[in-house]
Amino acid sequence: MNVTITARTTVATGVVALTLKSADDLPPWRPGAHVDVTLPNGLTRQYSLCGDPADQEWRIAVLLEPSSRGGSSWIHSEALEGTTLTVSEPRNLFDLVAAERYVFVAGGVGITPILPMIAEAERSSIPWTLWYGGRSRSTMAFTDDLEALGDRVHLVPGDTGGRIPVAEVLGTPEAGTAVYCCGPAPMVEAVEDACRAWEPGALHVERFVADTPRDGDAFEVHCAVSGVDVRVEEGVSVLDALLEAGVEADYSCTQGFCGTCETRVVEGVPDHRDDYLDHSAPVDTMMICVSRSRCGRLVLDL
Ligand code: FES
C-alpha cells in the first residue's frame, strides 16, 4: 500500500515525525501496532504507529541512528512532504491488553508505541503512570504533550535525572496491573529483572530494532549448492557478501527480524544476532543479513 508524507516535524533532537495519508482508507490498528516501511532504496524498517487510531492518517517517529545503514538516514534526509512510501498492513506484537491499571516505561524513541496506549487508557478512564527516560530532555520526543497530562508522567532525562528507578517503580507486584516497556535492550532487561516476581503475563516488552552492528572478524562462507566461496569481511554482512558474489538470496528487512533470509547451516557455528529465531534451543539455520560466524568457515545451503 502506498502512503504520502503530508507533514514532517522535528519532535526532538534527531527524531522526525511523519504524518502519512493514503488516497484509500487506511486499515484499522490498535495501540502497540507497527508497520513495515519499504524505502525507495529497497530497505524495510519497522516503525510503531504513534498517532490516534481513530484518525484517517498515520504518524510515525524516526530516530536518526548514528550507525544507520540507509534506513533512518534516508528518512531524515529524503523523506520530505509529498514523498510516497510503501507500507505494510499494521501488525501488533505489543497489543494493549485489558487491565485495571497500567505502568508504562519508555526509553528514547520507545515512547512511540506507548503514546497511543496512554491515549487509550485515558479514553477508557483506566489509571496509568509513565516513566520516560532519554539521554537528555532535548532528545526526548513529545515531552510537552506528555507533561500536559500531569503528575502521572515522570520524565527522567539522563543528563539531569539519572536513570528511571526501575527497581523502585516495579519492586512490588500489583495484581491487575499491566506493565508495558519499550526501549533499548539494557532498559528492557532492567524492567524484566524488576518484574520477576510479577504474575506471568503482567509484563509486555518491545525492544528497539536498531541497525545491527556488523563488527567481528572476517570469515569464509562456502555455498554448498552453487559451489561459490566468499570472504565476509568485518563490517560486511554475509548477505551483502553473497549478493556481491552473484549468489541469489532472499531478503527483506536486512535487520534480522523478518525471517526472509533464513538459511540452513550445513557446517560451522553461526554467531546469531537476529531477533527472529528462538535461541533457547539449538537451531540449524541463521539469518544471513545480520548473523556472523564463531568459526573461520561456514557452509550454507545456498
Ligand atoms: Fe529479514 Fe534477514 S532479511 S531477517
CSV table of C-alpha atoms and ligand atoms in Angstrom, one decimal:
chain,number,residue,atom,x,y,z
A,1,MET,CA,0.0,0.0,0.0
A,2,ASN,CA,1.3,3.5,-0.8
A,3,VAL,CA,1.1,6.4,1.5
A,4,THR,CA,2.2,10.0,1.1
A,5,ILE,CA,4.0,12.1,3.7
A,6,THR,CA,1.7,15.0,4.4
A,7,ALA,CA,3.6,16.6,7.3
A,8,ARG,CA,7.1,16.3,8.7
A,9,THR,CA,8.1,17.7,12.1
A,10,THR,CA,11.2,17.5,14.2
A,11,VAL,CA,9.9,16.4,17.6
A,12,ALA,CA,13.3,16.1,19.4
A,13,THR,CA,16.9,16.3,18.5
A,14,GLY,CA,17.4,13.5,15.9
A,15,VAL,CA,13.8,12.5,15.8
A,16,VAL,CA,11.4,13.4,13.0
A,17,ALA,CA,7.7,12.6,13.0
A,18,LEU,CA,6.0,11.9,9.7
A,19,THR,CA,2.2,12.1,9.0
A,20,LEU,CA,1.2,9.5,6.4
A,21,LYS,CA,-2.0,9.6,4.4
A,22,SER,CA,-3.4,7.3,1.7
A,23,ALA,CA,-5.9,8.0,-1.1
A,24,ASP,CA,-7.7,4.9,0.1
A,25,ASP,CA,-9.0,4.2,3.6
A,26,LEU,CA,-6.2,3.1,5.9
A,27,PRO,CA,-6.6,-0.2,7.7
A,28,PRO,CA,-7.5,-0.1,11.4
A,29,TRP,CA,-4.9,-0.6,14.1
A,30,ARG,CA,-4.6,-0.8,17.8
A,31,PRO,CA,-2.1,0.8,20.2
A,32,GLY,CA,1.2,-1.1,20.0
A,33,ALA,CA,1.0,-1.8,16.3
A,34,HIS,CA,3.8,-1.2,13.9
A,35,VAL,CA,4.1,-1.0,10.1
A,36,ASP,CA,6.9,-2.1,7.8
A,37,VAL,CA,8.0,0.8,5.7
A,38,THR,CA,9.8,-0.1,2.5
A,39,LEU,CA,12.0,2.7,1.3
A,40,PRO,CA,12.8,3.5,-2.3
A,41,ASN,CA,16.4,2.2,-1.6
A,42,GLY,CA,14.8,-1.3,-1.0
A,43,LEU,CA,15.3,-1.3,2.7
A,44,THR,CA,12.5,-2.2,5.0
A,45,ARG,CA,12.2,-0.8,8.5
A,46,GLN,CA,9.6,-1.2,11.2
A,47,TYR,CA,8.1,1.8,12.9
A,48,SER,CA,5.4,2.0,15.6
A,49,LEU,CA,2.3,3.9,14.9
A,50,CYS,CA,2.2,6.7,17.4
A,51,GLY,CA,-0.8,8.8,16.4
A,52,ASP,CA,-4.5,8.2,17.2
A,53,PRO,CA,-6.1,5.0,15.8
A,54,ALA,CA,-9.3,7.0,15.2
A,55,ASP,CA,-7.6,9.3,12.7
A,56,GLN,CA,-7.5,8.6,9.0
A,57,GLU,CA,-3.8,9.3,8.9
A,58,TRP,CA,-0.9,7.6,10.5
A,59,ARG,CA,2.1,9.0,12.4
A,60,ILE,CA,5.5,7.5,12.9
A,61,ALA,CA,8.5,9.0,14.6
A,62,VAL,CA,12.0,8.0,13.4
A,63,LEU,CA,15.3,8.4,15.3
A,64,LEU,CA,18.4,9.0,13.3
A,65,GLU,CA,20.6,6.1,14.2
A,66,PRO,CA,24.3,7.1,14.3
A,67,SER,CA,25.2,3.8,12.5
A,68,SER,CA,22.3,4.0,10.1
A,69,ARG,CA,22.8,1.8,7.0
A,70,GLY,CA,20.3,3.7,4.9
A,71,GLY,CA,17.1,3.3,6.9
A,72,SER,CA,16.8,6.2,9.3
A,73,SER,CA,19.4,8.3,7.5
A,74,TRP,CA,17.3,8.1,4.3
A,75,ILE,CA,14.2,9.1,6.1
A,76,HIS,CA,16.0,12.0,7.7
A,77,SER,CA,17.5,13.3,4.5
A,78,GLU,CA,15.0,12.3,1.8
A,79,ALA,CA,11.6,11.7,3.3
A,80,LEU,CA,10.1,15.1,2.7
A,81,GLU,CA,6.5,16.2,2.4
A,82,GLY,CA,5.0,14.8,-0.7
A,83,THR,CA,7.2,11.7,-0.8
A,84,THR,CA,5.5,8.4,-1.3
A,85,LEU,CA,6.4,5.4,0.8
A,86,THR,CA,5.3,1.8,0.6
A,87,VAL,CA,3.9,0.4,3.9
A,88,SER,CA,2.6,-2.9,5.1
A,89,GLU,CA,-0.7,-3.5,7.0
A,90,PRO,CA,-0.3,-2.7,10.7
A,91,ARG,CA,0.9,-5.7,12.8
A,92,ASN,CA,0.7,-5.8,16.5
A,93,LEU,CA,3.1,-7.9,18.7
A,94,PHE,CA,2.7,-5.4,21.6
A,95,ASP,CA,-1.0,-5.2,22.0
A,96,LEU,CA,-2.5,-3.3,24.9
A,97,VAL,CA,-4.3,-5.9,27.0
A,98,ALA,CA,-7.2,-5.1,29.3
A,99,ALA,CA,-6.0,-4.2,32.8
A,100,GLU,CA,-7.1,-2.4,35.9
A,101,ARG,CA,-4.1,-0.1,35.6
A,102,TYR,CA,-1.0,0.4,33.6
A,103,VAL,CA,2.6,1.2,34.2
A,104,PHE,CA,4.4,2.4,31.1
A,105,VAL,CA,8.2,2.5,30.9
A,106,ALA,CA,9.8,4.0,27.8
A,107,GLY,CA,13.3,4.9,26.7
A,108,GLY,CA,14.1,7.3,23.9
A,109,VAL,CA,12.1,6.7,20.8
A,110,GLY,CA,10.5,3.8,22.6
A,111,ILE,CA,7.9,6.3,23.6
A,112,THR,CA,6.2,5.9,20.2
A,113,PRO,CA,4.1,2.8,20.8
A,114,ILE,CA,3.3,4.0,24.3
A,115,LEU,CA,1.6,7.2,23.2
A,116,PRO,CA,-1.5,5.6,21.7
A,117,MET,CA,-1.6,3.3,24.7
A,118,ILE,CA,-1.8,6.3,27.0
A,119,ALA,CA,-4.5,7.8,24.9
A,120,GLU,CA,-6.4,4.6,25.0
A,121,ALA,CA,-6.1,4.3,28.8
A,122,GLU,CA,-7.2,7.9,29.1
A,123,ARG,CA,-10.2,7.2,26.8
A,124,SER,CA,-11.2,4.2,29.0
A,125,SER,CA,-10.5,6.1,32.3
A,126,ILE,CA,-8.0,3.4,33.3
A,127,PRO,CA,-5.3,4.7,35.8
A,128,TRP,CA,-1.8,4.8,34.4
A,129,THR,CA,1.7,6.1,35.1
A,130,LEU,CA,4.5,6.7,32.7
A,131,TRP,CA,8.2,6.7,33.3
A,132,TYR,CA,10.1,8.0,30.3
A,133,GLY,CA,13.8,8.3,30.1
A,134,GLY,CA,16.2,9.6,27.5
A,135,ARG,CA,19.8,10.9,27.1
A,136,SER,CA,18.7,14.5,27.7
A,137,ARG,CA,15.4,16.4,27.6
A,138,SER,CA,16.1,17.7,24.1
A,139,THR,CA,16.4,14.1,22.7
A,140,MET,CA,13.1,13.1,24.2
A,141,ALA,CA,10.1,13.4,21.9
A,142,PHE,CA,6.6,14.6,22.7
A,143,THR,CA,7.6,15.8,26.2
A,144,ASP,CA,5.3,18.9,26.1
A,145,ASP,CA,2.3,16.8,25.2
A,146,LEU,CA,3.1,14.3,27.9
A,147,GLU,CA,3.7,16.9,30.6
A,148,ALA,CA,0.3,18.3,29.9
A,149,LEU,CA,-1.1,15.1,31.2
A,150,GLY,CA,0.0,15.9,34.8
A,151,ASP,CA,1.9,14.2,37.5
A,152,ARG,CA,1.3,10.7,36.2
A,153,VAL,CA,4.1,11.5,33.8
A,154,HIS,CA,7.7,11.1,35.1
A,155,LEU,CA,10.3,12.4,32.7
A,156,VAL,CA,13.8,11.2,33.5
A,157,PRO,CA,16.4,12.9,31.3
A,158,GLY,CA,19.7,11.0,31.8
A,159,ASP,CA,21.9,14.1,32.0
A,160,THR,CA,19.9,15.7,34.9
A,161,GLY,CA,17.7,13.0,36.3
A,162,GLY,CA,19.9,9.9,36.1
A,163,ARG,CA,18.0,6.6,35.4
A,164,ILE,CA,14.5,5.5,35.8
A,165,PRO,CA,14.4,3.9,39.3
A,166,VAL,CA,13.0,0.7,37.8
A,167,ALA,CA,13.5,-1.5,40.9
A,168,GLU,CA,11.7,1.1,43.0
A,169,VAL,CA,8.9,1.6,40.5
A,170,LEU,CA,8.2,-2.1,39.8
A,171,GLY,CA,9.6,-3.5,43.0
A,172,THR,CA,6.2,-4.6,44.4
A,173,PRO,CA,3.9,-6.6,42.1
A,174,GLU,CA,0.4,-5.3,41.8
A,175,ALA,CA,-2.4,-7.6,40.8
A,176,GLY,CA,-4.4,-6.3,37.9
A,177,THR,CA,-1.6,-4.0,36.7
A,178,ALA,CA,-0.1,-4.5,33.2
A,179,VAL,CA,3.5,-3.2,32.6
A,180,TYR,CA,4.5,-2.1,29.2
A,181,CYS,CA,8.1,-1.3,28.4
A,182,CYS,CA,9.7,-0.2,25.1
A,183,GLY,CA,13.2,1.0,24.9
A,184,PRO,CA,16.8,0.0,24.4
A,185,ALA,CA,17.9,-3.5,25.5
A,186,PRO,CA,19.5,-2.6,28.8
A,187,MET,CA,16.3,-0.8,29.9
A,188,VAL,CA,14.1,-3.7,28.9
A,189,GLU,CA,16.4,-6.1,30.7
A,190,ALA,CA,16.3,-4.0,33.9
A,191,VAL,CA,12.5,-3.9,33.7
A,192,GLU,CA,12.4,-7.7,33.1
A,193,ASP,CA,14.6,-8.2,36.2
A,194,ALA,CA,12.4,-5.9,38.3
A,195,CYS,CA,9.3,-7.8,37.2
A,196,ARG,CA,10.5,-11.3,38.0
A,197,ALA,CA,8.1,-11.6,41.0
A,198,TRP,CA,5.1,-10.3,39.0
A,199,GLU,CA,2.4,-12.6,37.7
A,200,PRO,CA,3.3,-14.3,34.4
A,201,GLY,CA,1.9,-12.2,31.6
A,202,ALA,CA,1.9,-8.9,33.5
A,203,LEU,CA,4.9,-7.6,31.7
A,204,HIS,CA,4.9,-6.7,28.0
A,205,VAL,CA,8.1,-5.6,26.3
A,206,GLU,CA,9.3,-4.4,22.9
A,207,ARG,CA,12.9,-3.8,22.2
A,208,PHE,CA,14.2,-1.4,19.7
A,209,VAL,CA,15.1,-2.9,16.4
A,210,ALA,CA,18.3,-0.9,15.8
A,211,ASP,CA,20.7,-1.2,12.9
A,212,THR,CA,22.7,-4.3,14.0
A,213,PRO,CA,26.5,-3.9,14.3
A,214,ARG,CA,28.5,-5.9,11.9
A,215,ASP,CA,31.6,-5.9,13.8
A,216,GLY,CA,33.5,-9.2,14.2
A,217,ASP,CA,36.3,-10.9,12.4
A,218,ALA,CA,36.3,-11.8,8.8
A,219,PHE,CA,35.4,-15.4,7.8
A,220,GLU,CA,34.8,-17.6,4.8
A,221,VAL,CA,31.5,-18.8,3.5
A,222,HIS,CA,31.1,-21.8,1.2
A,223,CYS,CA,27.8,-22.2,-0.6
A,224,ALA,CA,27.1,-25.9,-0.8
A,225,VAL,CA,24.6,-25.8,-3.7
A,226,SER,CA,26.3,-23.2,-6.0
A,227,GLY,CA,29.8,-24.1,-5.0
A,228,VAL,CA,30.7,-20.4,-4.6
A,229,ASP,CA,33.2,-19.3,-1.9
A,230,VAL,CA,33.1,-15.8,-0.5
A,231,ARG,CA,35.1,-14.0,2.2
A,232,VAL,CA,32.9,-12.0,4.6
A,233,GLU,CA,35.0,-9.0,5.8
A,234,GLU,CA,34.5,-7.2,9.0
A,235,GLY,CA,31.7,-4.6,8.6
A,236,VAL,CA,30.1,-6.6,5.7
A,237,SER,CA,27.1,-8.9,6.2
A,238,VAL,CA,27.0,-12.5,4.9
A,239,LEU,CA,24.1,-11.4,2.7
A,240,ASP,CA,25.9,-8.5,1.2
A,241,ALA,CA,29.0,-10.6,0.5
A,242,LEU,CA,26.9,-13.3,-1.2
A,243,LEU,CA,24.9,-10.8,-3.3
A,244,GLU,CA,28.1,-9.2,-4.3
A,245,ALA,CA,29.4,-12.6,-5.5
A,246,GLY,CA,26.3,-13.2,-7.5
A,247,VAL,CA,24.7,-15.7,-5.2
A,248,GLU,CA,20.9,-15.4,-5.1
A,249,ALA,CA,19.4,-15.0,-1.7
A,250,ASP,CA,16.1,-13.7,-0.5
A,251,TYR,CA,15.9,-10.9,2.0
A,252,SER,CA,13.7,-8.0,3.1
A,253,CYS,CA,14.3,-6.2,6.4
A,254,THR,CA,18.2,-6.7,6.5
A,255,GLN,CA,17.9,-6.3,10.3
A,256,GLY,CA,17.3,-9.8,11.5
A,257,PHE,CA,13.6,-9.6,12.3
A,258,CYS,CA,11.6,-10.7,9.3
A,259,GLY,CA,12.9,-14.2,8.7
A,260,THR,CA,13.1,-13.9,4.9
A,261,CYS,CA,16.8,-14.6,4.7
A,262,GLU,CA,16.8,-17.7,6.9
A,263,THR,CA,19.4,-20.1,5.6
A,264,ARG,CA,20.3,-23.6,6.6
A,265,VAL,CA,23.8,-24.0,8.1
A,266,VAL,CA,25.4,-27.2,6.8
A,267,GLU,CA,28.7,-26.8,8.7
A,268,GLY,CA,30.2,-24.4,11.2
A,269,VAL,CA,28.9,-22.4,14.1
A,270,PRO,CA,27.0,-19.1,13.5
A,271,ASP,CA,27.1,-16.1,15.8
A,272,HIS,CA,23.4,-15.4,15.9
A,273,ARG,CA,22.5,-11.7,16.0
A,274,ASP,CA,18.9,-11.8,14.9
A,275,ASP,CA,15.6,-11.1,16.6
A,276,TYR,CA,13.7,-13.8,14.7
A,277,LEU,CA,14.9,-17.2,15.8
A,278,ASP,CA,14.2,-18.7,19.1
A,279,HIS,CA,17.7,-19.1,20.5
A,280,SER,CA,16.7,-21.0,23.6
A,281,ALA,CA,17.3,-24.3,21.7
A,282,PRO,CA,19.9,-25.2,19.1
A,283,VAL,CA,18.9,-24.2,15.5
A,284,ASP,CA,20.4,-25.3,12.2
A,285,THR,CA,19.6,-22.1,10.4
A,286,MET,CA,20.8,-18.5,10.5
A,287,MET,CA,19.7,-15.1,9.4
A,288,ILE,CA,22.4,-14.2,6.9
A,289,CYS,CA,21.5,-10.5,6.9
A,290,VAL,CA,22.9,-9.9,10.5
A,291,SER,CA,24.4,-13.1,11.9
A,292,ARG,CA,28.1,-13.9,11.6
A,293,SER,CA,30.4,-16.8,12.4
A,294,ARG,CA,32.0,-18.2,15.5
A,295,CYS,CA,34.5,-20.2,13.4
A,296,GLY,CA,36.6,-19.5,10.3
A,297,ARG,CA,34.3,-21.1,7.8
A,298,LEU,CA,30.6,-21.6,7.4
A,299,VAL,CA,29.0,-23.9,4.8
A,300,LEU,CA,25.5,-22.7,3.9
A,301,ASP,CA,22.7,-24.4,1.9
A,302,LEU,CA,22.8,-21.9,-0.9
B,1,FES,FE1,14.9,-10.0,7.4
B,1,FES,FE2,17.2,-11.2,7.3
B,1,FES,S1,16.3,-10.1,5.8
B,1,FES,S2,15.8,-11.4,8.9
